[in-house]
Amino acid sequence: MEFCGDLDSKYKQIGNAVPVRLAEAIAEEVYKILTAEDLRPLLNMENPEAEIKVDRRITNTVITGKAFEYATLVELYRELKNNNWGSERIEIVKDKNYKNIERAYQMTEESEEDPDDEDRMEMIHLETSSNKYNRAARAAARYLCRVEPILTSHDPVYGVLKAMPDRAGVKGDVRDIDFAIYQDKLHTKQISDIGISCINNHEAVKHPRITEEPDFAKEWTNGRFHCSQDFLDSMEEILLKIDEYAGKYEKWSCVEEKMDIFYAPIIKLFVKEIKELGMANSDDSIEKQKNVKDFTQLFFEYMFGTQDFYKFIKDDSSESTKVYPYNMHGTLMRPYKGEKNNRAVKMITMPEEIVEVRIKPNSKTTMEIYFDKWIITMRLHNADTKITRTSLKFDVQIKAQPRKVMGNVLPWD
């Protein structure tokens, strides 16, 4: 191409000459970054940790949480080896999910590793320092080996230890670490499966976001139920208003009236819709009552998980680890080959109905959901500083649960 005219004209011609195919390639990558739930697989820099820290969606909370997941995997591996599980009987799946939590752990390590220490790098960082993450995970791993008979059995069994993908939580699997146990070395016959949810310094159950497709019933029940058109239309009006405020204000902190304009109206809509989907009267049709029961159980499983699991909560303030066994399907602490845990937790009864849904008294941000024997709260807040349609999410907390869910507090020392 020949650039014509004076020097200024040539500058303009060159500066404006962006090939369409180049623009398309850039746009495709930008779209991936803006719509990806997890950016880590897309990182392609010499220092990906720096990029993680720059991206505000991958917060310090996410990094520290995943560091605890890695420490839990490592300490469970160590404890199993102390209980006569040889290296040949345990496989660690070192896929991208493992690499993600390993990288998060490395970012939280206080001491720097020697880059020339090749032997250390080859040991997949199992020789970790005795920091808070490892101390918390070690206490929980020891507890696990005490309560699960299969983990201390002398019968030769084989295990696969792996980190779970983040997307599993979208479908209701809240486990972060999974230890599948097989009868044979080829892993053809599974005989047990122990899952762990790792939480760092908080006790939230889940953090579902408000999405651009506000049909929460569809997402929370895997498409089995849908929100009413009235709910969807009302939410669309709120989302359009969010777009309007995004053009006026840079951050949520600049919007003084956000509680009245956004939070309270969203909470009211959710309360009304959950009541409609999850509550029935005695004179309602059999079909309505069955749908209410099904919605309640699917909603509950979305929040608490479709699989049995142990919840490990690292608590720095008390230097202890809290452990809660959620034995909803009867797979935890089962006897194995004559070995039995006499203090095994009983199977938890799944809720069959929602008794009440209400806005918490004197609150504009929180709703309370009363199941039979369970109570949870859902507090709406902005997870991101920037005003966007997807920056609001719920913080779900347990306020009451059956006595069968007996928690244990394990001091680190």
PDB file of N, CA and C in Angstrom, residues 137-200:
ATOM      1  N   ALA A 137      -5.366 -27.336  57.844  1.00  0.00           N
ATOM      2  CA  ALA A 137      -5.685 -28.519  57.044  1.00  0.00           C
ATOM      3  C   ALA A 137      -5.229 -29.801  57.736  1.00  0.00           C
ATOM      4  N   ARG A 138      -4.099 -29.729  58.447  1.00  0.00           N
ATOM      5  CA  ARG A 138      -3.565 -30.919  59.117  1.00  0.00           C
ATOM      6  C   ARG A 138      -4.512 -31.398  60.220  1.00  0.00           C
ATOM      7  N   ALA A 139      -5.070 -30.451  60.985  1.00  0.00           N
ATOM      8  CA  ALA A 139      -6.013 -30.823  62.040  1.00  0.00           C
ATOM      9  C   ALA A 139      -7.239 -31.512  61.446  1.00  0.00           C
ATOM     10  N   ALA A 140      -7.720 -30.990  60.320  1.00  0.00           N
ATOM     11  CA  ALA A 140      -8.902 -31.572  59.688  1.00  0.00           C
ATOM     12  C   ALA A 140      -8.597 -32.935  59.073  1.00  0.00           C
ATOM     13  N   ALA A 141      -7.412 -33.085  58.466  1.00  0.00           N
ATOM     14  CA  ALA A 141      -7.043 -34.364  57.858  1.00  0.00           C
ATOM     15  C   ALA A 141      -6.940 -35.464  58.908  1.00  0.00           C
ATOM     16  N   ARG A 142      -6.389 -35.131  60.070  1.00  0.00           N
ATOM     17  CA  ARG A 142      -6.283 -36.109  61.150  1.00  0.00           C
ATOM     18  C   ARG A 142      -7.665 -36.521  61.649  1.00  0.00           C
ATOM     19  N   TYR A 143      -8.561 -35.536  61.749  1.00  0.00           N
ATOM     20  CA  TYR A 143      -9.941 -35.832  62.134  1.00  0.00           C
ATOM     21  C   TYR A 143     -10.579 -36.790  61.132  1.00  0.00           C
ATOM     22  N   LEU A 144     -10.370 -36.522  59.848  1.00  0.00           N
ATOM     23  CA  LEU A 144     -10.982 -37.338  58.797  1.00  0.00           C
ATOM     24  C   LEU A 144     -10.528 -38.785  58.888  1.00  0.00           C
ATOM     25  N   CYS A 145      -9.258 -38.975  59.156  1.00  0.00           N
ATOM     26  CA  CYS A 145      -8.736 -40.345  59.257  1.00  0.00           C
ATOM     27  C   CYS A 145      -9.226 -41.054  60.522  1.00  0.00           C
ATOM     28  N   ARG A 146      -9.650 -40.290  61.517  1.00  0.00           N
ATOM     29  CA  ARG A 146     -10.211 -40.904  62.724  1.00  0.00           C
ATOM     30  C   ARG A 146     -11.654 -41.354  62.521  1.00  0.00           C
ATOM     31  N   VAL A 147     -12.417 -40.594  61.735  1.00  0.00           N
ATOM     32  CA  VAL A 147     -13.857 -40.859  61.648  1.00  0.00           C
ATOM     33  C   VAL A 147     -14.253 -41.735  60.463  1.00  0.00           C
ATOM     34  N   GLU A 148     -13.389 -41.857  59.449  1.00  0.00           N
ATOM     35  CA  GLU A 148     -13.711 -42.676  58.279  1.00  0.00           C
ATOM     36  C   GLU A 148     -12.975 -44.015  58.382  1.00  0.00           C
ATOM     37  N   PRO A 149     -13.676 -45.096  58.738  1.00  0.00           N
ATOM     38  CA  PRO A 149     -13.025 -46.402  58.931  1.00  0.00           C
ATOM     39  C   PRO A 149     -12.212 -46.879  57.738  1.00  0.00           C
ATOM     40  N   ILE A 150     -12.654 -46.556  56.528  1.00  0.00           N
ATOM     41  CA  ILE A 150     -11.963 -47.058  55.344  1.00  0.00           C
ATOM     42  C   ILE A 150     -10.556 -46.470  55.213  1.00  0.00           C
ATOM     43  N   LEU A 151     -10.319 -45.304  55.815  1.00  0.00           N
ATOM     44  CA  LEU A 151      -9.025 -44.641  55.670  1.00  0.00           C
ATOM     45  C   LEU A 151      -7.940 -45.274  56.535  1.00  0.00           C
ATOM     46  N   THR A 152      -8.333 -46.020  57.550  1.00  0.00           N
ATOM     47  CA  THR A 152      -7.343 -46.672  58.423  1.00  0.00           C
ATOM     48  C   THR A 152      -7.410 -48.190  58.304  1.00  0.00           C
ATOM     49  N   SER A 153      -8.144 -48.679  57.330  1.00  0.00           N
ATOM     50  CA  SER A 153      -8.253 -50.129  57.144  1.00  0.00           C
ATOM     51  C   SER A 153      -6.942 -50.694  56.606  1.00  0.00           C
ATOM     52  N   HIS A 154      -6.625 -51.909  57.029  1.00  0.00           N
ATOM     53  CA  HIS A 154      -5.425 -52.581  56.516  1.00  0.00           C
ATOM     54  C   HIS A 154      -5.693 -53.272  55.193  1.00  0.00           C
ATOM     55  N   ASP A 155      -6.938 -53.274  54.770  1.00  0.00           N
ATOM     56  CA  ASP A 155      -7.301 -53.864  53.484  1.00  0.00           C
ATOM     57  C   ASP A 155      -6.742 -52.986  52.361  1.00  0.00           C
ATOM     58  N   PRO A 156      -6.034 -53.553  51.407  1.00  0.00           N
ATOM     59  CA  PRO A 156      -5.441 -52.719  50.344  1.00  0.00           C
ATOM     60  C   PRO A 156      -6.504 -52.138  49.408  1.00  0.00           C
ATOM     61  N   VAL A 157      -6.679 -50.843  49.487  1.00  0.00           N
ATOM     62  CA  VAL A 157      -7.563 -50.138  48.568  1.00  0.00           C
ATOM     63  C   VAL A 157      -6.765 -49.002  47.927  1.00  0.00           C
ATOM     64  N   TYR A 158      -7.340 -48.383  46.904  1.00  0.00           N
ATOM     65  CA  TYR A 158      -6.605 -47.406  46.108  1.00  0.00           C
ATOM     66  C   TYR A 158      -7.428 -46.125  45.965  1.00  0.00           C
ATOM     67  N   GLY A 159      -6.753 -44.987  46.067  1.00  0.00           N
ATOM     68  CA  GLY A 159      -7.466 -43.729  46.044  1.00  0.00           C
ATOM     69  C   GLY A 159      -6.980 -42.751  44.996  1.00  0.00           C
ATOM     70  N   VAL A 160      -7.889 -41.888  44.544  1.00  0.00           N
ATOM     71  CA  VAL A 160      -7.571 -40.815  43.601  1.00  0.00           C
ATOM     72  C   VAL A 160      -7.968 -39.495  44.257  1.00  0.00           C
ATOM     73  N   LEU A 161      -6.987 -38.641  44.472  1.00  0.00           N
ATOM     74  CA  LEU A 161      -7.176 -37.365  45.156  1.00  0.00           C
ATOM     75  C   LEU A 161      -7.112 -36.251  44.114  1.00  0.00           C
ATOM     76  N   LYS A 162      -8.159 -35.410  44.074  1.00  0.00           N
ATOM     77  CA  LYS A 162      -8.165 -34.371  43.039  1.00  0.00           C
ATOM     78  C   LYS A 162      -8.869 -33.112  43.508  1.00  0.00           C
ATOM     79  N   ALA A 163      -8.543 -32.005  42.857  1.00  0.00           N
ATOM     80  CA  ALA A 163      -9.228 -30.735  43.077  1.00  0.00           C
ATOM     81  C   ALA A 163     -10.408 -30.661  42.125  1.00  0.00           C
ATOM     82  N   MET A 164     -11.532 -30.189  42.625  1.00  0.00           N
ATOM     83  CA  MET A 164     -12.738 -30.105  41.808  1.00  0.00           C
ATOM     84  C   MET A 164     -12.766 -28.796  41.025  1.00  0.00           C
ATOM     85  N   PRO A 165     -13.351 -28.797  39.831  1.00  0.00           N
ATOM     86  CA  PRO A 165     -13.451 -27.553  39.055  1.00  0.00           C
ATOM     87  C   PRO A 165     -14.480 -26.610  39.654  1.00  0.00           C
ATOM     88  N   ASP A 166     -14.278 -25.307  39.475  1.00  0.00           N
ATOM     89  CA  ASP A 166     -15.218 -24.320  40.000  1.00  0.00           C
ATOM     90  C   ASP A 166     -16.608 -24.496  39.414  1.00  0.00           C
ATOM     91  N   ARG A 167     -16.676 -24.902  38.166  1.00  0.00           N
ATOM     92  CA  ARG A 167     -17.986 -25.009  37.511  1.00  0.00           C
ATOM     93  C   ARG A 167     -18.875 -26.082  38.131  1.00  0.00           C
ATOM     94  N   ALA A 168     -18.287 -26.996  38.913  1.00  0.00           N
ATOM     95  CA  ALA A 168     -19.093 -28.039  39.558  1.00  0.00           C
ATOM     96  C   ALA A 168     -20.096 -27.422  40.522  1.00  0.00           C
ATOM     97  N   GLY A 169     -19.719 -26.306  41.153  1.00  0.00           N
ATOM     98  CA  GLY A 169     -20.618 -25.652  42.103  1.00  0.00           C
ATOM     99  C   GLY A 169     -21.868 -25.104  41.451  1.00  0.00           C
ATOM    100  N   VAL A 170     -21.788 -24.755  40.161  1.00  0.00           N
ATOM    101  CA  VAL A 170     -22.958 -24.235  39.458  1.00  0.00           C
ATOM    102  C   VAL A 170     -24.054 -25.288  39.394  1.00  0.00           C
ATOM    103  N   LYS A 171     -23.659 -26.552  39.296  1.00  0.00           N
ATOM    104  CA  LYS A 171     -24.622 -27.646  39.208  1.00  0.00           C
ATOM    105  C   LYS A 171     -24.934 -28.267  40.569  1.00  0.00           C
ATOM    106  N   GLY A 172     -24.443 -27.645  41.640  1.00  0.00           N
ATOM    107  CA  GLY A 172     -24.819 -28.097  42.964  1.00  0.00           C
ATOM    108  C   GLY A 172     -23.804 -28.966  43.678  1.00  0.00           C
ATOM    109  N   ASP A 173     -22.629 -29.192  43.085  1.00  0.00           N
ATOM    110  CA  ASP A 173     -21.592 -29.964  43.764  1.00  0.00           C
ATOM    111  C   ASP A 173     -20.647 -28.977  44.435  1.00  0.00           C
ATOM    112  N   VAL A 174     -20.771 -28.825  45.752  1.00  0.00           N
ATOM    113  CA  VAL A 174     -20.019 -27.789  46.468  1.00  0.00           C
ATOM    114  C   VAL A 174     -18.649 -28.268  46.929  1.00  0.00           C
ATOM    115  N   ARG A 175     -18.272 -29.502  46.607  1.00  0.00           N
ATOM    116  CA  ARG A 175     -16.998 -30.035  47.075  1.00  0.00           C
ATOM    117  C   ARG A 175     -15.829 -29.374  46.342  1.00  0.00           C
ATOM    118  N   ASP A 176     -14.770 -29.093  47.088  1.00  0.00           N
ATOM    119  CA  ASP A 176     -13.544 -28.534  46.500  1.00  0.00           C
ATOM    120  C   ASP A 176     -12.478 -29.608  46.286  1.00  0.00           C
ATOM    121  N   ILE A 177     -12.432 -30.576  47.200  1.00  0.00           N
ATOM    122  CA  ILE A 177     -11.482 -31.688  47.117  1.00  0.00           C
ATOM    123  C   ILE A 177     -12.276 -32.996  47.129  1.00  0.00           C
ATOM    124  N   ASP A 178     -11.892 -33.910  46.262  1.00  0.00           N
ATOM    125  CA  ASP A 178     -12.581 -35.202  46.208  1.00  0.00           C
ATOM    126  C   ASP A 178     -11.562 -36.329  46.325  1.00  0.00           C
ATOM    127  N   PHE A 179     -11.880 -37.307  47.185  1.00  0.00           N
ATOM    128  CA  PHE A 179     -11.024 -38.484  47.332  1.00  0.00           C
ATOM    129  C   PHE A 179     -11.863 -39.720  47.024  1.00  0.00           C
ATOM    130  N   ALA A 180     -11.720 -40.221  45.816  1.00  0.00           N
ATOM    131  CA  ALA A 180     -12.444 -41.414  45.380  1.00  0.00           C
ATOM    132  C   ALA A 180     -11.613 -42.647  45.716  1.00  0.00           C
ATOM    133  N   ILE A 181     -12.246 -43.661  46.292  1.00  0.00           N
ATOM    134  CA  ILE A 181     -11.548 -44.864  46.739  1.00  0.00           C
ATOM    135  C   ILE A 181     -12.054 -46.072  45.940  1.00  0.00           C
ATOM    136  N   TYR A 182     -11.102 -46.867  45.446  1.00  0.00           N
ATOM    137  CA  TYR A 182     -11.423 -48.001  44.579  1.00  0.00           C
ATOM    138  C   TYR A 182     -10.909 -49.303  45.189  1.00  0.00           C
ATOM    139  N   GLN A 183     -11.551 -50.381  44.788  1.00  0.00           N
ATOM    140  CA  GLN A 183     -11.164 -51.693  45.288  1.00  0.00           C
ATOM    141  C   GLN A 183      -9.936 -52.228  44.565  1.00  0.00           C
ATOM    142  N   ASP A 184      -9.712 -51.752  43.357  1.00  0.00           N
ATOM    143  CA  ASP A 184      -8.631 -52.289  42.539  1.00  0.00           C
ATOM    144  C   ASP A 184      -7.703 -51.177  42.060  1.00  0.00           C
ATOM    145  N   LYS A 185      -6.520 -51.583  41.659  1.00  0.00           N
ATOM    146  CA  LYS A 185      -5.482 -50.631  41.252  1.00  0.00           C
ATOM    147  C   LYS A 185      -5.833 -49.924  39.942  1.00  0.00           C
ATOM    148  N   LEU A 186      -6.661 -50.562  39.123  1.00  0.00           N
ATOM    149  CA  LEU A 186      -7.037 -49.976  37.845  1.00  0.00           C
ATOM    150  C   LEU A 186      -8.212 -49.001  37.969  1.00  0.00           C
ATOM    151  N   HIS A 187      -8.738 -48.860  39.174  1.00  0.00           N
ATOM    152  CA  HIS A 187      -9.816 -47.907  39.464  1.00  0.00           C
ATOM    153  C   HIS A 187     -11.080 -48.207  38.655  1.00  0.00           C
ATOM    154  N   THR A 188     -11.447 -49.475  38.607  1.00  0.00           N
ATOM    155  CA  THR A 188     -12.655 -49.853  37.870  1.00  0.00           C
ATOM    156  C   THR A 188     -13.872 -49.992  38.782  1.00  0.00           C
ATOM    157  N   LYS A 189     -13.650 -50.266  40.079  1.00  0.00           N
ATOM    158  CA  LYS A 189     -14.772 -50.450  41.002  1.00  0.00           C
ATOM    159  C   LYS A 189     -14.631 -49.494  42.184  1.00  0.00           C
ATOM    160  N   GLN A 190     -15.448 -48.433  42.167  1.00  0.00           N
ATOM    161  CA  GLN A 190     -15.398 -47.447  43.243  1.00  0.00           C
ATOM    162  C   GLN A 190     -16.209 -47.938  44.436  1.00  0.00           C
ATOM    163  N   ILE A 191     -15.626 -47.832  45.641  1.00  0.00           N
ATOM    164  CA  ILE A 191     -16.311 -48.312  46.841  1.00  0.00           C
ATOM    165  C   ILE A 191     -16.596 -47.186  47.838  1.00  0.00           C
ATOM    166  N   SER A 192     -16.004 -46.026  47.646  1.00  0.00           N
ATOM    167  CA  SER A 192     -16.274 -44.912  48.549  1.00  0.00           C
ATOM    168  C   SER A 192     -15.864 -43.607  47.875  1.00  0.00           C
ATOM    169  N   ASP A 193     -16.445 -42.518  48.361  1.00  0.00           N
ATOM    170  CA  ASP A 193     -16.127 -41.205  47.800  1.00  0.00           C
ATOM    171  C   ASP A 193     -16.257 -40.172  48.921  1.00  0.00           C
ATOM    172  N   ILE A 194     -15.166 -39.533  49.274  1.00  0.00           N
ATOM    173  CA  ILE A 194     -15.143 -38.565  50.372  1.00  0.00           C
ATOM    174  C   ILE A 194     -14.864 -37.181  49.799  1.00  0.00           C
ATOM    175  N   GLY A 195     -15.822 -36.283  49.975  1.00  0.00           N
ATOM    176  CA  GLY A 195     -15.685 -34.925  49.454  1.00  0.00           C
ATOM    177  C   GLY A 195     -15.493 -33.915  50.561  1.00  0.00           C
ATOM    178  N   ILE A 196     -14.784 -32.829  50.251  1.00  0.00           N
ATOM    179  CA  ILE A 196     -14.474 -31.797  51.233  1.00  0.00           C
ATOM    180  C   ILE A 196     -14.738 -30.423  50.621  1.00  0.00           C
ATOM    181  N   SER A 197     -15.423 -29.582  51.374  1.00  0.00           N
ATOM    182  CA  SER A 197     -15.586 -28.181  51.021  1.00  0.00           C
ATOM    183  C   SER A 197     -14.688 -27.353  51.938  1.00  0.00           C
ATOM    184  N   CYS A 198     -13.818 -26.530  51.354  1.00  0.00           N
ATOM    185  CA  CYS A 198     -12.828 -25.771  52.130  1.00  0.00           C
ATOM    186  C   CYS A 198     -13.214 -24.290  52.165  1.00  0.00           C
ATOM    187  N   ILE A 199     -13.290 -23.735  53.365  1.00  0.00           N
ATOM    188  CA  ILE A 199     -13.693 -22.336  53.527  1.00  0.00           C
ATOM    189  C   ILE A 199     -12.662 -21.625  54.404  1.00  0.00           C
ATOM    190  N   ASN A 200     -12.248 -20.448  53.960  1.00  0.00           N
ATOM    191  CA  ASN A 200     -11.215 -19.696  54.661  1.00  0.00           C
ATOM    192  C   ASN A 200     -11.812 -18.494  55.386  1.00  0.00           C
TER     193      ASN A 200
END
